Short mmCIF file of C-alpha atoms in Angstrom, two decimals:
data_model
loop_
_atom_site.label_atom_id
_atom_site.label_comp_id
_atom_site.label_asym_id
_atom_site.label_seq_id
_atom_site.Cartn_x
_atom_site.Cartn_y
_atom_site.Cartn_z
CA MET A 1 5.71 9.31 -22.35
CA TRP A 2 5.55 6.00 -21.57
CA PHE A 3 8.37 3.30 -20.78
CA GLN A 4 8.52 0.39 -19.67
CA GLU A 5 10.04 -3.36 -18.96
CA THR A 6 10.74 -6.40 -16.22
CA LEU A 7 13.08 -6.90 -13.54
CA SER A 8 14.43 -10.00 -12.56
CA ILE A 9 15.94 -10.76 -9.30
CA ARG A 10 17.26 -13.63 -8.27
CA THR A 11 16.52 -14.86 -4.89
CA ARG A 12 18.64 -16.74 -2.66
CA GLY A 13 15.17 -17.20 0.06
CA ARG A 14 14.28 -15.43 2.69
CA GLY A 15 15.59 -12.01 2.79
CA THR A 16 15.27 -8.52 0.89
CA TYR A 17 17.42 -7.06 -1.72
CA ALA A 18 18.17 -3.98 -2.83
CA LEU A 19 16.43 -2.41 -6.33
CA SER A 20 17.12 0.96 -6.52
CA GLU A 21 19.93 1.14 -8.59
CA GLN A 22 18.42 -0.97 -10.92
CA VAL A 23 14.90 0.91 -10.80
CA ALA A 24 17.30 4.53 -10.62
CA ALA A 25 18.86 2.80 -14.28
CA THR A 26 15.93 2.20 -15.74
CA VAL A 27 14.21 6.32 -14.71
CA ARG A 28 17.59 7.33 -16.56
CA ARG A 29 17.13 4.74 -19.67
CA SER A 30 12.96 5.94 -19.35
CA GLY A 31 14.19 9.67 -20.68
CA VAL A 32 11.54 10.95 -17.55
CA ARG A 33 12.45 14.42 -16.26
CA THR A 34 8.96 15.20 -14.62
CA GLY A 35 6.66 11.88 -13.90
CA LEU A 36 6.39 8.73 -11.64
CA CYS A 37 7.78 5.64 -11.91
CA HIS A 38 5.24 2.67 -10.61
CA LEU A 39 6.85 -0.63 -9.50
CA PHE A 40 5.03 -3.69 -9.75
CA VAL A 41 5.29 -7.06 -8.10
CA GLN A 42 3.61 -9.81 -10.65
CA HIS A 43 3.45 -12.31 -7.26
CA THR A 44 1.37 -12.99 -3.92
CA SER A 45 4.79 -14.42 -2.65
CA ALA A 46 7.15 -11.50 -3.16
CA SER A 47 6.71 -7.50 -2.49
CA LEU A 48 8.48 -5.13 -2.57
CA MET A 49 9.53 -2.37 0.33
CA LEU A 50 10.41 1.20 1.19
CA CYS A 51 13.11 0.75 4.42
CA GLU A 52 15.38 2.78 5.62
CA ASN A 53 18.93 1.60 4.17
CA ALA A 54 21.60 2.34 6.64
CA ASP A 55 21.19 0.26 8.87
CA PRO A 56 20.58 -3.40 7.62
CA THR A 57 19.59 -3.98 11.24
CA VAL A 58 17.02 -3.35 9.99
CA ARG A 59 15.52 -4.95 7.40
CA ARG A 60 17.05 -7.36 9.89
CA ASP A 61 14.39 -6.66 12.55
CA LEU A 62 11.94 -6.32 10.28
CA GLU A 63 12.00 -10.29 9.76
CA VAL A 64 11.61 -11.04 12.95
CA PHE A 65 9.15 -8.96 13.64
CA MET A 66 7.71 -10.78 10.55
CA ALA A 67 7.96 -13.86 11.87
CA ARG A 68 6.03 -12.89 15.36
CA THR A 69 3.45 -11.68 13.99
CA VAL A 70 3.57 -14.16 10.58
CA PRO A 71 5.19 -17.18 11.89
CA ASP A 72 6.38 -20.02 10.43
CA GLY A 73 3.62 -23.41 10.12
CA ASP A 74 0.76 -21.36 11.78
CA PRO A 75 -1.35 -24.70 12.37
CA ALA A 76 -4.02 -21.81 11.87
CA PHE A 77 -3.57 -22.16 8.46
CA GLN A 78 -4.59 -24.55 5.80
CA HIS A 79 -2.63 -24.30 2.80
CA THR A 80 0.02 -25.70 3.07
CA SER A 81 0.70 -27.69 -0.26
CA GLU A 82 3.49 -25.88 -1.23
CA GLY A 83 4.88 -25.91 3.64
CA PRO A 84 5.14 -24.49 6.35
CA ASP A 85 6.55 -21.10 4.32
CA ASP A 86 3.76 -20.91 1.51
CA MET A 87 1.00 -18.99 3.56
CA PRO A 88 2.87 -17.23 5.73
CA ALA A 89 4.08 -15.06 2.58
CA HIS A 90 0.72 -14.94 1.64
CA VAL A 91 -0.09 -12.98 4.72
CA ARG A 92 3.45 -11.10 3.85
CA THR A 93 2.59 -9.37 1.26
CA VAL A 94 -1.15 -8.74 1.88
CA LEU A 95 0.39 -6.99 4.52
CA THR A 96 3.42 -4.88 2.14
CA HIS A 97 3.03 -4.29 -0.88
CA SER A 98 2.87 -4.92 -4.23
CA SER A 99 2.69 -1.83 -5.25
CA LEU A 100 4.16 1.12 -5.71
CA SER A 101 5.21 4.34 -6.54
CA ILE A 102 7.67 6.81 -6.39
CA PRO A 103 7.59 10.52 -8.01
CA VAL A 104 10.58 11.19 -10.53
CA GLN A 105 11.46 15.03 -10.34
CA GLU A 106 14.72 16.51 -12.32
CA GLY A 107 15.32 12.43 -13.84
CA ARG A 108 16.06 10.98 -11.19
CA CYS A 109 13.79 8.96 -8.02
CA ALA A 110 12.93 11.57 -5.41
CA LEU A 111 13.68 8.74 -2.70
CA GLY A 112 14.14 10.35 0.99
CA THR A 113 18.03 9.73 1.71
CA TRP A 114 16.68 7.28 3.46
CA GLN A 115 15.03 5.57 1.52
CA GLY A 116 16.01 2.34 -0.19
CA ILE A 117 14.05 0.33 -2.33
CA TYR A 118 13.84 -3.21 -1.54
CA LEU A 119 12.15 -6.80 -3.18
CA TRP A 120 11.52 -8.79 0.07
CA GLU A 121 11.46 -12.40 -0.61
CA HIS A 122 8.71 -13.96 1.61
CA ARG A 123 9.14 -17.65 0.69
CA GLN A 124 12.19 -19.38 2.14
CA ALA A 125 13.51 -20.77 -1.30
CA PRO A 126 15.38 -19.44 -4.26
CA HIS A 127 12.79 -17.86 -7.16
CA ARG A 128 13.23 -16.12 -9.79
CA ARG A 129 10.91 -12.70 -8.86
CA HIS A 130 9.62 -10.37 -11.49
CA VAL A 131 8.70 -6.74 -10.75
CA SER A 132 7.21 -4.23 -13.48
CA VAL A 133 8.81 -0.92 -13.92
CA THR A 134 6.52 1.98 -16.05
CA VAL A 135 8.38 5.33 -15.93
CA ASN A 136 5.71 8.25 -17.33
CA GLY A 137 6.15 11.24 -17.72
CA GLU A 138 7.00 14.47 -19.35
CA MET B 1 -0.66 17.38 -17.49
CA TRP B 2 1.69 17.47 -14.58
CA PHE B 3 1.74 19.76 -11.73
CA GLN B 4 4.98 18.31 -9.15
CA GLU B 5 4.65 20.03 -5.12
CA THR B 6 6.30 18.92 -2.05
CA LEU B 7 4.73 19.15 1.42
CA SER B 8 5.76 19.98 4.12
CA ILE B 9 4.56 19.51 8.04
CA ARG B 10 5.92 20.16 10.53
CA THR B 11 4.24 17.62 13.10
CA ARG B 12 4.59 17.32 17.00
CA GLY B 13 5.60 14.39 17.43
CA ARG B 14 3.86 10.29 17.58
CA GLY B 15 -0.74 11.19 15.22
CA THR B 16 -1.93 11.64 12.38
CA TYR B 17 -1.93 15.42 10.72
CA ALA B 18 -5.11 15.72 8.28
CA LEU B 19 -4.27 16.60 4.69
CA SER B 20 -6.82 16.30 2.98
CA GLU B 21 -7.07 20.46 2.44
CA GLN B 22 -3.71 21.40 1.57
CA VAL B 23 -4.00 18.45 -1.24
CA ALA B 24 -7.47 19.82 -2.66
CA ALA B 25 -5.51 22.78 -2.53
CA THR B 26 -2.31 21.43 -4.19
CA VAL B 27 -5.05 19.61 -6.85
CA ARG B 28 -6.85 22.90 -7.43
CA ARG B 29 -3.05 25.04 -8.08
CA SER B 30 -2.35 22.09 -10.78
CA GLY B 31 -5.81 22.63 -13.77
CA VAL B 32 -5.81 18.99 -13.79
CA ARG B 33 -9.86 18.33 -14.41
CA THR B 34 -9.41 14.16 -14.68
CA GLY B 35 -6.41 12.28 -13.61
CA LEU B 36 -4.70 10.35 -10.41
CA CYS B 37 -3.43 12.94 -7.79
CA HIS B 38 0.66 11.23 -6.14
CA LEU B 39 1.12 11.49 -2.74
CA PHE B 40 4.72 10.54 -1.18
CA VAL B 41 6.88 10.61 2.42
CA GLN B 42 10.59 10.94 1.90
CA HIS B 43 10.62 8.94 4.76
CA THR B 44 10.40 5.78 6.71
CA SER B 45 9.16 6.47 10.26
CA ALA B 46 5.98 8.39 9.39
CA SER B 47 3.41 6.92 6.65
CA LEU B 48 0.33 7.61 4.80
CA MET B 49 -3.39 7.01 5.90
CA LEU B 50 -6.35 7.38 4.03
CA CYS B 51 -9.48 7.31 7.61
CA GLU B 52 -12.23 8.21 8.91
CA ASN B 53 -12.19 11.70 9.31
CA ALA B 54 -15.77 12.21 11.73
CA ASP B 55 -14.21 10.83 14.33
CA PRO B 56 -11.34 11.16 15.99
CA THR B 57 -11.57 8.11 18.68
CA VAL B 58 -11.00 5.99 14.74
CA ARG B 59 -7.25 7.38 15.04
CA ARG B 60 -7.12 6.90 18.87
CA ASP B 61 -8.06 3.04 18.27
CA LEU B 62 -5.41 2.70 15.33
CA GLU B 63 -2.55 4.62 17.80
CA VAL B 64 -3.93 1.62 20.00
CA PHE B 65 -3.76 -0.54 17.38
CA MET B 66 -0.09 -0.34 17.21
CA ALA B 67 0.86 -0.05 20.13
CA ARG B 68 -0.29 -3.79 20.77
CA THR B 69 1.42 -4.75 17.75
CA VAL B 70 4.29 -3.08 17.96
CA PRO B 71 5.40 -1.54 20.90
CA ASP B 72 7.90 0.75 21.70
CA GLY B 73 10.84 -0.97 24.02
CA ASP B 74 10.61 -4.93 21.63
CA PRO B 75 13.84 -5.75 22.82
CA ALA B 76 14.10 -8.22 19.71
CA PHE B 77 14.59 -4.68 18.07
CA GLN B 78 18.28 -4.29 17.68
CA HIS B 79 18.30 -1.09 15.82
CA THR B 80 17.70 1.03 19.47
CA SER B 81 19.90 3.61 17.99
CA GLU B 82 17.47 6.90 18.11
CA GLY B 83 15.91 5.06 21.33
CA PRO B 84 12.60 2.46 21.77
CA ASP B 85 10.50 3.70 19.13
CA ASP B 86 12.72 3.98 16.24
CA MET B 87 12.30 1.09 15.37
CA PRO B 88 9.03 0.52 16.01
CA ALA B 89 8.90 3.63 13.80
CA HIS B 90 10.24 1.52 10.86
CA VAL B 91 7.54 -0.92 11.81
CA ARG B 92 4.46 1.24 11.76
CA THR B 93 5.56 2.09 7.60
CA VAL B 94 6.23 -0.53 6.53
CA LEU B 95 2.96 -2.02 7.80
CA THR B 96 0.88 1.46 6.26
CA HIS B 97 1.86 3.38 2.71
CA SER B 98 4.75 5.65 1.81
CA SER B 99 2.90 5.93 -1.65
CA LEU B 100 -0.15 6.82 -1.98
CA SER B 101 -3.12 7.90 -5.11
CA ILE B 102 -5.71 9.14 -5.42
CA PRO B 103 -8.97 9.27 -8.63
CA VAL B 104 -8.79 13.99 -9.56
CA GLN B 105 -12.79 13.91 -10.89
CA GLU B 106 -13.69 17.26 -11.59
CA GLY B 107 -11.26 19.30 -10.18
CA ARG B 108 -11.12 17.55 -7.32
CA CYS B 109 -9.82 14.19 -5.18
CA ALA B 110 -12.91 11.65 -5.68
CA LEU B 111 -12.17 10.54 -2.34
CA GLY B 112 -15.29 8.39 -0.35
CA THR B 113 -17.82 10.99 1.76
CA TRP B 114 -16.06 9.82 5.35
CA GLN B 115 -12.85 9.58 4.02
CA GLY B 116 -9.70 11.22 5.17
CA ILE B 117 -5.92 11.77 3.94
CA TYR B 118 -3.63 12.36 6.87
CA LEU B 119 0.25 12.45 7.63
CA TRP B 120 0.75 9.04 10.35
CA GLU B 121 4.53 10.44 12.38
CA HIS B 122 5.21 7.16 14.25
CA ARG B 123 8.49 8.79 15.82
CA GLN B 124 7.77 10.37 19.42
CA ALA B 125 9.46 13.75 18.77
CA PRO B 126 8.36 16.23 16.77
CA HIS B 127 10.04 16.20 12.76
CA ARG B 128 9.02 18.19 10.03
CA ARG B 129 8.05 16.13 7.52
CA HIS B 130 8.26 16.16 3.52
CA VAL B 131 5.05 15.29 0.96
CA SER B 132 6.19 14.91 -3.23
CA VAL B 133 2.82 16.09 -4.59
CA THR B 134 2.07 14.84 -8.28
CA VAL B 135 -1.14 15.44 -9.72
CA ASN B 136 -0.58 13.91 -13.14
CA GLY B 137 -4.75 14.30 -15.26
CA GLU B 138 -5.81 16.55 -18.29
CA MET C 1 -6.06 9.35 -22.88
CA TRP C 2 -7.65 9.03 -19.63
CA PHE C 3 -10.18 6.67 -18.95
CA GLN C 4 -12.26 6.80 -15.69
CA GLU C 5 -15.15 5.04 -14.25
CA THR C 6 -16.94 3.49 -11.05
CA LEU C 7 -17.70 -0.49 -10.24
CA SER C 8 -20.47 -0.83 -7.76
CA ILE C 9 -20.50 -3.60 -5.54
CA ARG C 10 -23.29 -4.89 -3.55
CA THR C 11 -21.57 -7.51 -0.28
CA ARG C 12 -22.68 -10.48 0.72
CA GLY C 13 -21.26 -8.77 4.17
CA ARG C 14 -17.08 -9.64 5.31
CA GLY C 15 -14.63 -11.32 2.43
CA THR C 16 -13.58 -11.30 -0.68
CA TYR C 17 -15.22 -10.45 -4.10
CA ALA C 18 -13.03 -11.16 -7.51
CA LEU C 19 -12.99 -8.08 -9.13
CA SER C 20 -10.70 -9.05 -11.66
CA GLU C 21 -13.09 -9.93 -14.35
CA GLN C 22 -14.66 -5.96 -14.20
CA VAL C 23 -11.48 -4.98 -14.13
CA ALA C 24 -9.86 -6.22 -17.46
CA ALA C 25 -12.99 -5.52 -19.01
CA THR C 26 -13.16 -1.50 -18.14
CA VAL C 27 -9.15 -1.53 -19.33
CA ARG C 28 -10.17 -3.14 -22.11
CA ARG C 29 -12.77 -0.39 -22.82
CA SER C 30 -10.24 1.76 -22.15
CA GLY C 31 -8.58 1.57 -25.18
CA VAL C 32 -5.24 1.69 -23.48
CA ARG C 33 -2.75 -1.13 -24.51
CA THR C 34 0.74 0.62 -22.47
CA GLY C 35 0.06 1.71 -19.67
CA LEU C 36 -0.74 1.98 -15.79
CA CYS C 37 -4.26 0.84 -14.13
CA HIS C 38 -5.44 2.30 -11.41
CA LEU C 39 -7.58 1.52 -8.35
CA PHE C 40 -9.39 3.37 -5.86
CA VAL C 41 -11.36 1.74 -3.07
CA GLN C 42 -13.90 4.64 -1.29
CA HIS C 43 -15.01 4.00 1.93
CA THR C 44 -12.67 3.28 4.64
CA SER C 45 -14.15 -0.07 5.30
CA ALA C 46 -12.72 -1.85 3.32
CA SER C 47 -9.59 -2.76 1.04
CA LEU C 48 -8.31 -3.77 -2.26
CA MET C 49 -6.64 -7.21 -2.23
CA LEU C 50 -4.10 -8.68 -5.33
CA CYS C 51 -3.75 -12.48 -3.71
CA GLU C 52 -3.65 -15.97 -4.71
CA ASN C 53 -6.46 -16.29 -7.05
CA ALA C 54 -6.39 -21.20 -7.83
CA ASP C 55 -6.07 -22.37 -3.80
CA PRO C 56 -9.77 -20.32 -1.66
CA THR C 57 -8.50 -21.93 1.39
CA VAL C 58 -5.70 -18.58 0.65
CA ARG C 59 -8.96 -16.06 1.66
CA ARG C 60 -10.26 -18.01 4.42
CA ASP C 61 -6.76 -18.16 5.97
CA LEU C 62 -6.58 -14.46 5.23
CA GLU C 63 -9.73 -14.11 6.87
CA VAL C 64 -8.30 -16.22 9.93
CA PHE C 65 -5.10 -14.43 9.75
CA MET C 66 -7.14 -10.83 10.44
CA ALA C 67 -9.48 -12.55 12.97
CA ARG C 68 -6.53 -13.41 15.52
CA THR C 69 -5.10 -9.19 14.72
CA VAL C 70 -7.45 -7.23 14.97
CA PRO C 71 -10.48 -9.86 16.77
CA ASP C 72 -14.34 -8.52 16.89
CA GLY C 73 -15.17 -6.41 19.85
CA ASP C 74 -11.62 -5.63 21.12
CA PRO C 75 -11.84 -4.34 24.63
CA ALA C 76 -9.24 -1.69 24.04
CA PHE C 77 -11.34 0.54 21.68
CA GLN C 78 -13.00 3.01 22.09
CA HIS C 79 -14.97 3.51 18.23
CA THR C 80 -18.15 1.39 19.05
CA SER C 81 -21.41 3.48 17.40
CA GLU C 82 -22.13 0.52 15.22
CA GLY C 83 -20.85 -2.75 16.36
CA PRO C 84 -18.20 -4.71 17.25
CA ASP C 85 -16.96 -4.64 13.95
CA ASP C 86 -16.35 -0.96 13.43
CA MET C 87 -13.47 -0.45 15.01
CA PRO C 88 -11.80 -3.79 13.23
CA ALA C 89 -13.03 -2.56 9.97
CA HIS C 90 -10.90 0.37 9.64
CA VAL C 91 -7.17 -1.65 11.09
CA ARG C 92 -8.11 -4.34 9.09
CA THR C 93 -8.59 -1.75 5.96
CA VAL C 94 -5.43 0.61 7.52
CA LEU C 95 -3.21 -2.63 6.98
CA THR C 96 -4.64 -3.76 3.11
CA HIS C 97 -4.39 -1.29 1.03
CA SER C 98 -7.53 1.52 -0.33
CA SER C 99 -5.69 1.90 -3.91
CA LEU C 100 -3.97 -0.26 -6.24
CA SER C 101 -2.13 0.54 -8.96
CA ILE C 102 -1.00 -2.44 -12.56
CA PRO C 103 0.45 -1.87 -15.13
CA VAL C 104 -1.39 -2.14 -18.98
CA GLN C 105 0.85 -4.37 -21.15
CA GLU C 106 -0.52 -4.58 -24.86
CA GLY C 107 -3.86 -3.94 -23.98
CA ARG C 108 -4.04 -6.01 -20.73
CA CYS C 109 -3.96 -5.64 -16.94
CA ALA C 110 -0.03 -7.49 -16.71
CA LEU C 111 -0.84 -8.94 -13.64
CA GLY C 112 1.69 -12.82 -12.70
CA THR C 113 -0.56 -15.91 -13.52
CA TRP C 114 -1.20 -16.73 -10.40
CA GLN C 115 -2.25 -13.30 -8.50
CA GLY C 116 -6.15 -12.26 -8.76
CA ILE C 117 -7.95 -8.88 -7.95
CA TYR C 118 -9.89 -9.03 -4.22
CA LEU C 119 -12.08 -6.83 -2.94
CA TRP C 120 -12.54 -7.45 0.46
CA GLU C 121 -15.18 -6.39 2.56
CA HIS C 122 -14.06 -5.97 5.73
CA ARG C 123 -18.02 -5.33 7.53
CA GLN C 124 -19.77 -8.19 8.60
CA ALA C 125 -22.90 -6.45 7.46
CA PRO C 126 -23.54 -6.00 3.30
CA HIS C 127 -22.94 -3.17 1.14
CA ARG C 128 -22.52 -1.64 -1.87
CA ARG C 129 -18.57 -0.62 -2.39
CA HIS C 130 -17.53 2.14 -5.05
CA VAL C 131 -13.76 1.48 -6.52
CA SER C 132 -12.42 4.42 -9.32
CA VAL C 133 -10.77 2.75 -12.38
CA THR C 134 -8.34 5.11 -13.97
CA VAL C 135 -6.88 3.39 -16.84
CA ASN C 136 -4.27 5.43 -18.02
CA GLY C 137 -1.67 5.54 -21.00
CA GLU C 138 -1.24 5.45 -24.57
#
């Protein structure tokens, strides 16, 4: 059994956007009880992340880490046509994840208690992002 | 054909724990000859890694790299409720992998000669970790 | 429906090698219309990457980032038996991706407009690399 749909997320610029509820709804619609749920972000300047879902300072600290490790306006970068956050957004995407698979058990994503699914927008400006969701199972 | 089970790994604190044999046994139990084996760690402070399996200094050096790139006790982090290794464990998890898929060919994981599967515990204290394994194929 | 084959890529040393066309051909050969295409690199010193496919300076800048973050000849590393790029190649592999899944829609990989699939060779010397491709769907 295969079920595919595309989530559309309007971001307000750099930051993390919770996807767990939308993904859970897709899995319910699929009717799959046992299988896998696959997410794929169709962009090279936004990514997917599984992250602690209780304390928002975790995601704030992740931004702090990335701002230090891959700072905007890095003079070593040549690909700057879309601004100082252009190339850092590509690096952050490569360091995190474009695709992610989660087991489906008893009709639900088998996430751990503290795991949340997030889209991570790496550009400073708002964007519309597409995440393709594929649910496969029986 | 779908086969799911959960591995339980008792860690002794930060470090890497070989999973290749347990995963191989799960694939054998599944009866799948051609397909995929998917691993998923249900935590946000431990991760999965494919790594050189012959020389243990590779994994020692990976710890050295992480200790320098994401040091414990980083004063920039606010999420410190569980101690100086709390937030670094989340960052290390995001920089590595929560899910991993390996092709199954002729009833076995088609790993390269030097590839081993490891659970990477990022917390200093021992933990019990759960890895969900899904084998799908024919 | 399952379809597996192995791509063989002869690299000329460190750098990125476009795989999108070879993967597209494999998906066509599979006959799958709706499903997933899974890639797996059977090495621990080369990895997979989805990256902006229009401007080659993006991939040049990614090399610059990695050369600074994981420099060759790092004196902290003990695993140097194959030279100064040996351990850095393992670290770069762990920081990027050994496996990658892409949705298949209407018989094609549903990549975003700017997404290209690349093999990233992390060793300085030329190598022959194997990427296992599994297409599953209906």
